[in-house]
Structures are given as C-alpha cells and as structure tokens.
Short mmCIF file of C-alpha atoms in Angstrom, two decimals:
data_model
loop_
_atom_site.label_atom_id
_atom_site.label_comp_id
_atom_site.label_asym_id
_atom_site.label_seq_id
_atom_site.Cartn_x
_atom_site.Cartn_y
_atom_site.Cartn_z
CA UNK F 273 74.47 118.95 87.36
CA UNK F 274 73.96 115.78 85.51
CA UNK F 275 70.69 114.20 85.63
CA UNK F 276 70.73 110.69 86.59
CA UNK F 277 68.77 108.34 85.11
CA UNK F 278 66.16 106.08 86.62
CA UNK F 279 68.27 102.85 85.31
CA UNK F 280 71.83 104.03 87.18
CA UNK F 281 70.15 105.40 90.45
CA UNK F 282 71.08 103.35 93.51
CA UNK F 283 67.55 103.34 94.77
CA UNK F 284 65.93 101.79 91.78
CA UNK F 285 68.95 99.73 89.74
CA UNK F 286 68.08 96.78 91.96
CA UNK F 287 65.28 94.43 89.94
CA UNK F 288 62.27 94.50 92.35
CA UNK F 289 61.18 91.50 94.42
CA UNK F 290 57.70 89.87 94.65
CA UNK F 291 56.58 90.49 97.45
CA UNK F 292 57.29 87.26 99.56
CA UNK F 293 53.78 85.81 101.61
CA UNK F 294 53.57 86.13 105.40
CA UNK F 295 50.97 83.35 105.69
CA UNK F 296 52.87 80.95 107.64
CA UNK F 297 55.68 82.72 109.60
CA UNK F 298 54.06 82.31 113.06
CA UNK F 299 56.38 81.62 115.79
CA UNK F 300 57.73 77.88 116.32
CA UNK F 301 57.03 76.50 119.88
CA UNK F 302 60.01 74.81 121.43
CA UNK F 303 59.64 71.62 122.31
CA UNK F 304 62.48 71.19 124.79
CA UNK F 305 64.64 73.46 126.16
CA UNK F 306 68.22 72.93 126.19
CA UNK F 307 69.91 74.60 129.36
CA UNK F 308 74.03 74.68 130.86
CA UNK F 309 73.61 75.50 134.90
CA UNK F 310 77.39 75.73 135.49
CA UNK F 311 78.80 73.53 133.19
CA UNK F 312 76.29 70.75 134.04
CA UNK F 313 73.25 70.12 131.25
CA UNK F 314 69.80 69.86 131.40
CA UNK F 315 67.26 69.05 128.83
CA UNK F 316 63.55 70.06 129.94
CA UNK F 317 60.61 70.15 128.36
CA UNK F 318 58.17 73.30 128.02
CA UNK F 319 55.71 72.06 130.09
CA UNK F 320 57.34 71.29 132.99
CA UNK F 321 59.31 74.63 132.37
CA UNK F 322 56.18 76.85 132.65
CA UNK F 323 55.03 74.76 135.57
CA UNK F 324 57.93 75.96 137.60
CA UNK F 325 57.47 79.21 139.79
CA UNK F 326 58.15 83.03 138.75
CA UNK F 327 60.68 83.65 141.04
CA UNK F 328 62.90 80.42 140.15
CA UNK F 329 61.89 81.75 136.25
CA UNK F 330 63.52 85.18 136.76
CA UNK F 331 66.54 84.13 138.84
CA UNK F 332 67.37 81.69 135.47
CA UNK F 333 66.42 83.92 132.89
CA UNK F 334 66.58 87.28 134.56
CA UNK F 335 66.61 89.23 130.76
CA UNK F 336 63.49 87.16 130.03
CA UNK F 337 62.73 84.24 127.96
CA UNK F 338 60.11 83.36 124.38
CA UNK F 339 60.14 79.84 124.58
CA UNK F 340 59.56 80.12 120.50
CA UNK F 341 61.15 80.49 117.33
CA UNK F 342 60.21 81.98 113.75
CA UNK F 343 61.64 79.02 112.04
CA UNK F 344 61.30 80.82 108.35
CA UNK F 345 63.47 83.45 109.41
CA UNK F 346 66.23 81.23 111.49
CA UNK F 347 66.13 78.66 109.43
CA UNK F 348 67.97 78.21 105.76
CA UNK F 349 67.48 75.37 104.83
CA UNK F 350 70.51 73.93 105.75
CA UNK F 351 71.96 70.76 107.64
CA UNK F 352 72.69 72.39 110.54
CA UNK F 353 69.18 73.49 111.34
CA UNK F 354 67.90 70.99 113.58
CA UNK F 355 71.16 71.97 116.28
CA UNK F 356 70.37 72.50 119.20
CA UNK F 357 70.45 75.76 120.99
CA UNK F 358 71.96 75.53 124.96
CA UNK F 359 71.07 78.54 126.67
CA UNK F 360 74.18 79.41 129.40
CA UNK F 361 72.58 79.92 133.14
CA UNK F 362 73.98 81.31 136.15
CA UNK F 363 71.73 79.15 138.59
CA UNK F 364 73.15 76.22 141.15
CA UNK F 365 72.15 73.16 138.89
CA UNK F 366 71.77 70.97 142.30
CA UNK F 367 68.53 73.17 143.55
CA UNK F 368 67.18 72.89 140.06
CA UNK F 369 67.27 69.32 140.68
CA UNK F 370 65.89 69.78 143.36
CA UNK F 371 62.96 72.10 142.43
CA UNK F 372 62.33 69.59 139.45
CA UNK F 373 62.36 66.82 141.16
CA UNK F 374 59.78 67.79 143.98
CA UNK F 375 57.50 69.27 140.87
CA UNK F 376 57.74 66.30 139.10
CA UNK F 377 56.83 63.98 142.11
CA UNK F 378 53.85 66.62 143.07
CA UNK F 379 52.36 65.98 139.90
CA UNK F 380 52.35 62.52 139.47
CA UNK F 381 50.89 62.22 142.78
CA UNK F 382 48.08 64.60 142.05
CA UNK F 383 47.33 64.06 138.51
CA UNK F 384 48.31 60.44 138.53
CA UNK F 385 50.66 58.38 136.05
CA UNK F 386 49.66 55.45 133.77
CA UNK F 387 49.90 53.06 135.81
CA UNK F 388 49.26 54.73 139.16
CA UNK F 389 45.48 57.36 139.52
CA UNK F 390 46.26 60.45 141.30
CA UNK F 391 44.81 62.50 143.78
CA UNK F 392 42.73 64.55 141.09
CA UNK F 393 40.30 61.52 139.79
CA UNK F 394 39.42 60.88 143.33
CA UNK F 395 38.47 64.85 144.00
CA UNK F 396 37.48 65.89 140.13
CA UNK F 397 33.42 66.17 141.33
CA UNK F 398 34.03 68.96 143.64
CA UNK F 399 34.98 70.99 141.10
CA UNK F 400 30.38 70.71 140.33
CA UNK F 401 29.62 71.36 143.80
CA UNK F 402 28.53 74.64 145.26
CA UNK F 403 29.63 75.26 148.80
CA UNK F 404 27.39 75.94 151.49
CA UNK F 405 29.68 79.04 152.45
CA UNK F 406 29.27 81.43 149.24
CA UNK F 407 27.40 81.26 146.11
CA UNK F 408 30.59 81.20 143.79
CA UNK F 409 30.73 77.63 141.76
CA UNK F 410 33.48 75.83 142.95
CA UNK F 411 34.81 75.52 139.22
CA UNK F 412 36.48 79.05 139.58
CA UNK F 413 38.48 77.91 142.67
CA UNK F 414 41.91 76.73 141.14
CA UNK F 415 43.09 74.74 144.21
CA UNK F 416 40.26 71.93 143.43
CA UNK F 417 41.74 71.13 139.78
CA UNK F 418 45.68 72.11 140.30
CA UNK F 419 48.31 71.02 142.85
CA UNK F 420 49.23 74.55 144.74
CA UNK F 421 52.98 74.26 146.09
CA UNK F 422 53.86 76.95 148.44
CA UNK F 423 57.58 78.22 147.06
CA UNK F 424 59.99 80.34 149.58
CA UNK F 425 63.30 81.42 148.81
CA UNK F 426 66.06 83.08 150.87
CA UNK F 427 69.68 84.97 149.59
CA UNK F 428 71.48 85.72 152.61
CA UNK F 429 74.18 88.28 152.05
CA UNK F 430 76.61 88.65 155.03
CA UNK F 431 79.16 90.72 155.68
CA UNK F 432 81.95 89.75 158.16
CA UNK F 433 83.40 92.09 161.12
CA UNK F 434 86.86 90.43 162.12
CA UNK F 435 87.65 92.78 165.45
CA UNK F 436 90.66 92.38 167.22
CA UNK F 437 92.50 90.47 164.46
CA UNK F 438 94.90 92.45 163.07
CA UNK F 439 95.90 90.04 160.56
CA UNK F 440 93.02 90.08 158.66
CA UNK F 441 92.29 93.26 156.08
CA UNK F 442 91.68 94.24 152.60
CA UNK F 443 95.27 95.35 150.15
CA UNK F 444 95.93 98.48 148.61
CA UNK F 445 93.21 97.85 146.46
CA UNK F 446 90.57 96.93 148.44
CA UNK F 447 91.03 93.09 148.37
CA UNK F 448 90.78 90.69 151.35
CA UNK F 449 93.96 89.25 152.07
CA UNK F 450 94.45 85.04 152.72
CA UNK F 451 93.43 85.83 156.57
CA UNK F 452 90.22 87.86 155.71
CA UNK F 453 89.16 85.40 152.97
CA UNK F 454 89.61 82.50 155.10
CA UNK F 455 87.03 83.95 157.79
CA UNK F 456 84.90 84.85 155.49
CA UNK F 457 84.84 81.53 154.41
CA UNK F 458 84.53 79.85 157.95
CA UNK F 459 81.46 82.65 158.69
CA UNK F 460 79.72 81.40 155.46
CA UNK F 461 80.18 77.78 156.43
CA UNK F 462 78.69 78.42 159.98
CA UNK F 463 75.74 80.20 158.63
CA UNK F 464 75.00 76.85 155.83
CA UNK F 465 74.87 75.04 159.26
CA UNK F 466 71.87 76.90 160.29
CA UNK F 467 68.96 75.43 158.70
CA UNK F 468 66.34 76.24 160.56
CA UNK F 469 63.89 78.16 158.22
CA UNK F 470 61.98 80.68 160.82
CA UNK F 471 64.57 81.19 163.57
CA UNK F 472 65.74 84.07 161.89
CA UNK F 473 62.33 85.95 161.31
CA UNK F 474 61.39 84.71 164.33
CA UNK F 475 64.35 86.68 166.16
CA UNK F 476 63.31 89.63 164.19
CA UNK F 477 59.65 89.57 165.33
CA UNK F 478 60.58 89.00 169.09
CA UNK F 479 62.98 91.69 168.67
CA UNK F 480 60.93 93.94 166.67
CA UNK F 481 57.44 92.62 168.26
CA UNK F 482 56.57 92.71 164.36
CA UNK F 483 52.97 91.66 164.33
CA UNK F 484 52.71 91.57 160.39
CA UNK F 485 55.47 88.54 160.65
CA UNK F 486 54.15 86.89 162.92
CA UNK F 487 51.02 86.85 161.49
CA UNK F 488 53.47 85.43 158.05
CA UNK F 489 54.84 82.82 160.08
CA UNK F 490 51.25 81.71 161.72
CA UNK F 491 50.00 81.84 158.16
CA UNK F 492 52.55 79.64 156.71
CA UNK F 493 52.81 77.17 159.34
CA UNK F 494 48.86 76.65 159.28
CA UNK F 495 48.93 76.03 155.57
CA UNK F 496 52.08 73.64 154.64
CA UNK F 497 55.11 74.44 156.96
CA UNK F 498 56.16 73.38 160.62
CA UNK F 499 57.70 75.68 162.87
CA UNK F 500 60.69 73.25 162.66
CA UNK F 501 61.35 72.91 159.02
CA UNK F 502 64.29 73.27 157.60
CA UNK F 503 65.47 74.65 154.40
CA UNK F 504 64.74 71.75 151.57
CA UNK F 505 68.01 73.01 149.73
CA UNK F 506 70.75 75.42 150.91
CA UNK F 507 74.21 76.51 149.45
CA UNK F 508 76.68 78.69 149.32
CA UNK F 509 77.06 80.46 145.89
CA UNK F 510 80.22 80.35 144.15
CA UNK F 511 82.88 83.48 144.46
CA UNK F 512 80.50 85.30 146.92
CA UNK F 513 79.50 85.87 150.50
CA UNK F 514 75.81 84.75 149.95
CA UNK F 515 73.92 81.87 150.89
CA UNK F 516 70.79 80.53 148.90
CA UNK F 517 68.12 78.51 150.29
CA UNK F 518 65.04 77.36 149.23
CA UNK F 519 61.84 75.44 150.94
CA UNK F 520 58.87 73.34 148.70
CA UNK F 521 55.93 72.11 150.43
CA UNK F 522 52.20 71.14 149.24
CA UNK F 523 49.26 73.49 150.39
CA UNK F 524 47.42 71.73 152.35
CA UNK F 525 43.47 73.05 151.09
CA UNK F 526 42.00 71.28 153.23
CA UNK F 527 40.56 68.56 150.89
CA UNK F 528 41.19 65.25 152.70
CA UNK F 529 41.60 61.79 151.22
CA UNK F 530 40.34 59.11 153.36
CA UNK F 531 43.08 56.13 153.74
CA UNK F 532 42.94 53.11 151.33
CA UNK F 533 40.03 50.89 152.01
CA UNK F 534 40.68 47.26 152.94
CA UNK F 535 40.52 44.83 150.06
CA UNK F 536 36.60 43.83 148.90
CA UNK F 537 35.55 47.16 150.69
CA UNK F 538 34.78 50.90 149.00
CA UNK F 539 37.41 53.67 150.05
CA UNK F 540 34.92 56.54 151.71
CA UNK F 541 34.57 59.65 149.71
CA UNK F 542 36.46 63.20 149.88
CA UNK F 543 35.76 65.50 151.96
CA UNK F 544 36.44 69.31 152.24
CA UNK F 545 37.22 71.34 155.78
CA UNK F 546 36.20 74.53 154.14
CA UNK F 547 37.89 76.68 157.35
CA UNK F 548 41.32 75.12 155.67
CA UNK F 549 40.19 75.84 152.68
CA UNK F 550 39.85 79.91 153.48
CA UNK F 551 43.13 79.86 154.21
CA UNK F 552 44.78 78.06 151.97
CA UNK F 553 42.79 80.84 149.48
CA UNK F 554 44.41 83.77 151.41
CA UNK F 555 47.96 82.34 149.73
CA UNK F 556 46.32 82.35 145.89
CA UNK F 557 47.62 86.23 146.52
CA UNK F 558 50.97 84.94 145.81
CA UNK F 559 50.13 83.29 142.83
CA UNK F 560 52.38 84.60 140.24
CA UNK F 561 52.68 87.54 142.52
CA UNK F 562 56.29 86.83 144.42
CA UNK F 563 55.92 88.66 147.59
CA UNK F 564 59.41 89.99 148.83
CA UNK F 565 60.79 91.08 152.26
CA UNK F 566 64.04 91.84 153.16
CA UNK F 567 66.09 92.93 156.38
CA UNK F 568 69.22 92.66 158.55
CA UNK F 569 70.11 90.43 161.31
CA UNK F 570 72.95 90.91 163.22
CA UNK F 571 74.85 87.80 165.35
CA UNK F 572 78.01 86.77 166.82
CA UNK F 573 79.38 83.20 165.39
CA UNK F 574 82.50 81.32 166.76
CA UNK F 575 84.52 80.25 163.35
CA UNK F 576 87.13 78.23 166.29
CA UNK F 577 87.86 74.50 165.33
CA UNK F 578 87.20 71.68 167.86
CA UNK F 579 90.30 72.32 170.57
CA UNK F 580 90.92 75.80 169.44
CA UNK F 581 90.98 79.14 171.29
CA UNK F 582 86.93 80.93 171.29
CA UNK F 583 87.10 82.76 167.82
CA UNK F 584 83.93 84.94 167.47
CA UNK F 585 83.12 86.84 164.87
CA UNK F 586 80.14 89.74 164.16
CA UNK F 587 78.10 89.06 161.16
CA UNK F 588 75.33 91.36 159.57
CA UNK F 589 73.39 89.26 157.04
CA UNK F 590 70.88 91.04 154.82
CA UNK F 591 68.00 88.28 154.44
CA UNK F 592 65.59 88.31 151.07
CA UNK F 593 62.42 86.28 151.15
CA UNK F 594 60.20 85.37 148.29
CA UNK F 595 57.01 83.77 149.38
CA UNK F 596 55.23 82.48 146.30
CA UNK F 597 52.07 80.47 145.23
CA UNK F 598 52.36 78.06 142.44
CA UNK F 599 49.89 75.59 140.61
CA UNK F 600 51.22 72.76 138.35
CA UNK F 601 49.38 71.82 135.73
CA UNK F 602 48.60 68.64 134.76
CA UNK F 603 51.13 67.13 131.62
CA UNK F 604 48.08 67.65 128.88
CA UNK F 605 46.99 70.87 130.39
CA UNK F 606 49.67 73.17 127.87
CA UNK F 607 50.24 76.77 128.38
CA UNK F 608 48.54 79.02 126.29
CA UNK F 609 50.81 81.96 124.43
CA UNK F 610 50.85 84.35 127.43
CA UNK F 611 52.44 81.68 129.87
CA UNK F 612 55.50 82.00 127.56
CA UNK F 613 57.15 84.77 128.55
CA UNK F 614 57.83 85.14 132.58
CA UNK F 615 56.93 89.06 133.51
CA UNK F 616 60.29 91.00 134.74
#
C-alpha cells in the first residue's frame, strides 16, 4: 500500500488556523422582541415581556424562548444584520392586548410615571418595618415592593351531542357535515355568552360538595375577585370547538392608601391589615408555580333563534384552570439571566 504523505493527507493538507479568542462572544440581550399573533404585529420590549405571567409565556412560546443572541456567531458583518427577527405565534393577539394593557396600567399605578408618583413611594418604608406578628423583616415579603396580579385562565373544550337530528353527522371520513358544523357553531356561541367566571365550579362543588373548591373560590374572592365577575377576555379560538378566557385582577394585600387629602392638609399615612395580608401570602404559592385543574361539566343549551321551535342540545365541556401569582416589576428593576428563559 502506498504511504501517504503528511502534505496530501486530507486531515492535515488544510493550513492550520490561529486559534480565534472567545473573550467577547457572550450572548446579546434583545432589546425588543418582534412578535406576529395571527397576522397582526407586535413590538414589545424585554421587560415588559418577562413581567408577563408563566402560563401566558408557555401558551406563546410553548418550545421555549432565550430572549438573547450570540451576535459574533449570527452576525457577518453584513447590511442585513440589524433585520429584524418576527417570531410567528399561535396566540389570539386581542387577549394579548388585553393582558398588556392591564400590566402596563398596573404598573404605572404602582410604581408611578414621570409625571404621576405611584402607589410604591407612598408604601416604600414598610418594606424597614418589622411586624408585630413574626420576627421575619418585612424586606423578604415581595408583595410590599411589587404589584402581585392574580392571573386565571380557562380553555373550555366542548363536545356537542345533536340527538334526535338526523341531519346532522360526520362523512365517510369522519367529518361533520354543513348541519353538524353549524351546531357546533351555535353551541360555541351560546357558551361565549356565559361569562360568569365561578358558575361553573360552583355547579361542580354543589354537585360534587367539593370542599377543596370551595375553599378555591372563598380564597379567591377574599383576595381580588367577586363572586360576580366575569371573564376580563373570552373567545372562541379559530378552527376549533374551544373557548379561551382569561380574568386579571390586583391582590388586594391588605396595604391601604388613605384617600387624597384636601388641599393645604397632609394625606394620613399607610396602613397594613396584616389578617389581609396572610392571605394574600397564601397565593405567593402560585407564584411562578401555575396551579392547574381540570374537569367536565355536562349541560343542556337551546341553539333555537328568537321565534324558532325549542332546539336543545347536550354539551360536555372539559374546563382547564390555571390560577397563577404574578409580580411586575418596576421598568428599572431588569431581569437577571435566569428570568430569560420561561421553565416548560
């Protein structure tokens, strides 16, 4: 066999490199973020990104998302570099309006604006105080220095039962025909009407005499919620028989504000129900900890237009709540490396 020599061998005929520095190549934070909900665009900025809960997180980047870059290695040099990347998400654009726009207004109440102080400069000595019911400093309890928003979600997947309509069935392949697809759609439009947030569970717990929920309910209800609330934001998705809702509301901590003072007079000072307080702590389980529960609920809706013959329908909808717990941080407060990348 021929012997090959060092200077025609594949391995070493290429003319070695110097060995190119790492000092340098550490990731690039991203600014903004550049999203496409749908065909509709959004530009946001990190911040107010990582401000928004876990659960919204996950349902809009459900393979995960680095919120960085290593700009040596994407990066040639070249004209084209400072493009912007949109990132395509499957997420109703109108509730992430929504969720942005109750964020946003949540912390420039707390926190304040430049023209306007917040909530915060009014409350920032409790966060020296020691309260009279533990020893712990009150600088380790988050909801003094951060605006807690209690987040709770619903998908409601229902499946409709058309009995005694013959007209209405699935093809030779399993398809709804016109008949079956226009229930469907009247069921789903009956079920958007109902906005009640806690009739549902509620029907479950009377049903069920589920003390755990009701215990939920009472819990949620004593620390943000009314037993009348409705759903902030509700929609049917696109394409499928599921219904999305969503409900925002401010912990209440039990740190009260006194009302503005008259003109030429001092406003009184803060003050702290600590009973409200306990509670309110209970919830800080939640906090980046989305709590899930799901079951079925079974009714009878009437899909029949005004002046038309009693059409009802069985539904079985398969409810999903996530209760979560999240504090926004003020605009100069920036996340720190491990905030980057929501946990799947």
């Amino acid at each position: 066999m021929a012997t090959v020599s060092q200077s025609q061998s594949p391995i070493t005929s290429v003319s070695p490199v110097a060995a190119q520095p790492t000092v340098g190549l550490q990731p690039q934070l991203l600014s903004r973020l550049h999203l496409d909900l749908r065909g509709r665009r959004f530009s946001v900025d990190r911040e107010t990104i990582m401000n928004l809960p876990e659960s919204v997180l996950l349902c809009l980047f459900p393979n995960g998302l680095v919120l960085s870059r290593q700009s040596a290695a994407f990066t040639d040099g070249g004209e084209h570099d400072d493009d912007e990347e949109v990132y395509g998400v499957d997420f109703d654009p109108d509730c992430f309006n929504f969720v942005l726009s109750f964020f946003r207004n949540a912390q420039d109440t707390f926190y304040g604006t430049a023209s306007q102080p917040g909530l915060y400069a009014a409350q920032q000595y409790l966060a020296d105080q020691v309260p009279i019911s533990d020893f712990a400093p009150s600088s380790q309890n988050p909801l003094l220095t951060r605006q807690a928003i209690i987040v709770l979600r619903e998908e409601l997947e229902y499946f409709a039962i058309p009995t005694g309509d013959k007209s209405a069935g699935t093809d030779t392949s399993g398809l709804p025909n016109t008949r079956l697809l226009a229930i469907k759609r009247a069921c789903g439009q009956k079920l958007l009407e109902k906005r009640s947030i806690f009739t549902a569970l509620q029907r479950n717990v009377n049903k069920e005499n589920n003390i755990a929920e009701q215990h939920l309910i009472d819990m949620l209800c004593m620390s943000g919620f009314d037993r009348d609330d409705y759903w902030g934001y509700r929609a049917l998705e696109p394409s499928r028989c599921c219904i999305s809702s969503i409900a925002l509301v401010l912990l209440k901590t039990g740190i009260v504000h006194p009302p503005e003072a008259p003109l030429g007079q001092e406003r009184g000072q803060v003050t702290v129900d600590y009973v409200q307080m306990s509670t309110a702590q209970k919830l800080l389980l939640f906090w980046r900890k989305p709590a899930r529960k799901c079951w079925w609920d079974g009714v009878d809706v009437d899909i029949a237009n005004h002046g038309e013959p009693s059409h009802v329908v069985k539904l079985w909808a398969r409810r999903v709540w996530t209760l979560e717990l999240s504090l926004v941080r003020s605009a100069e407060d920036a996340p720190t490396d491990t905030d980057l990348v929501p946990q799947i």
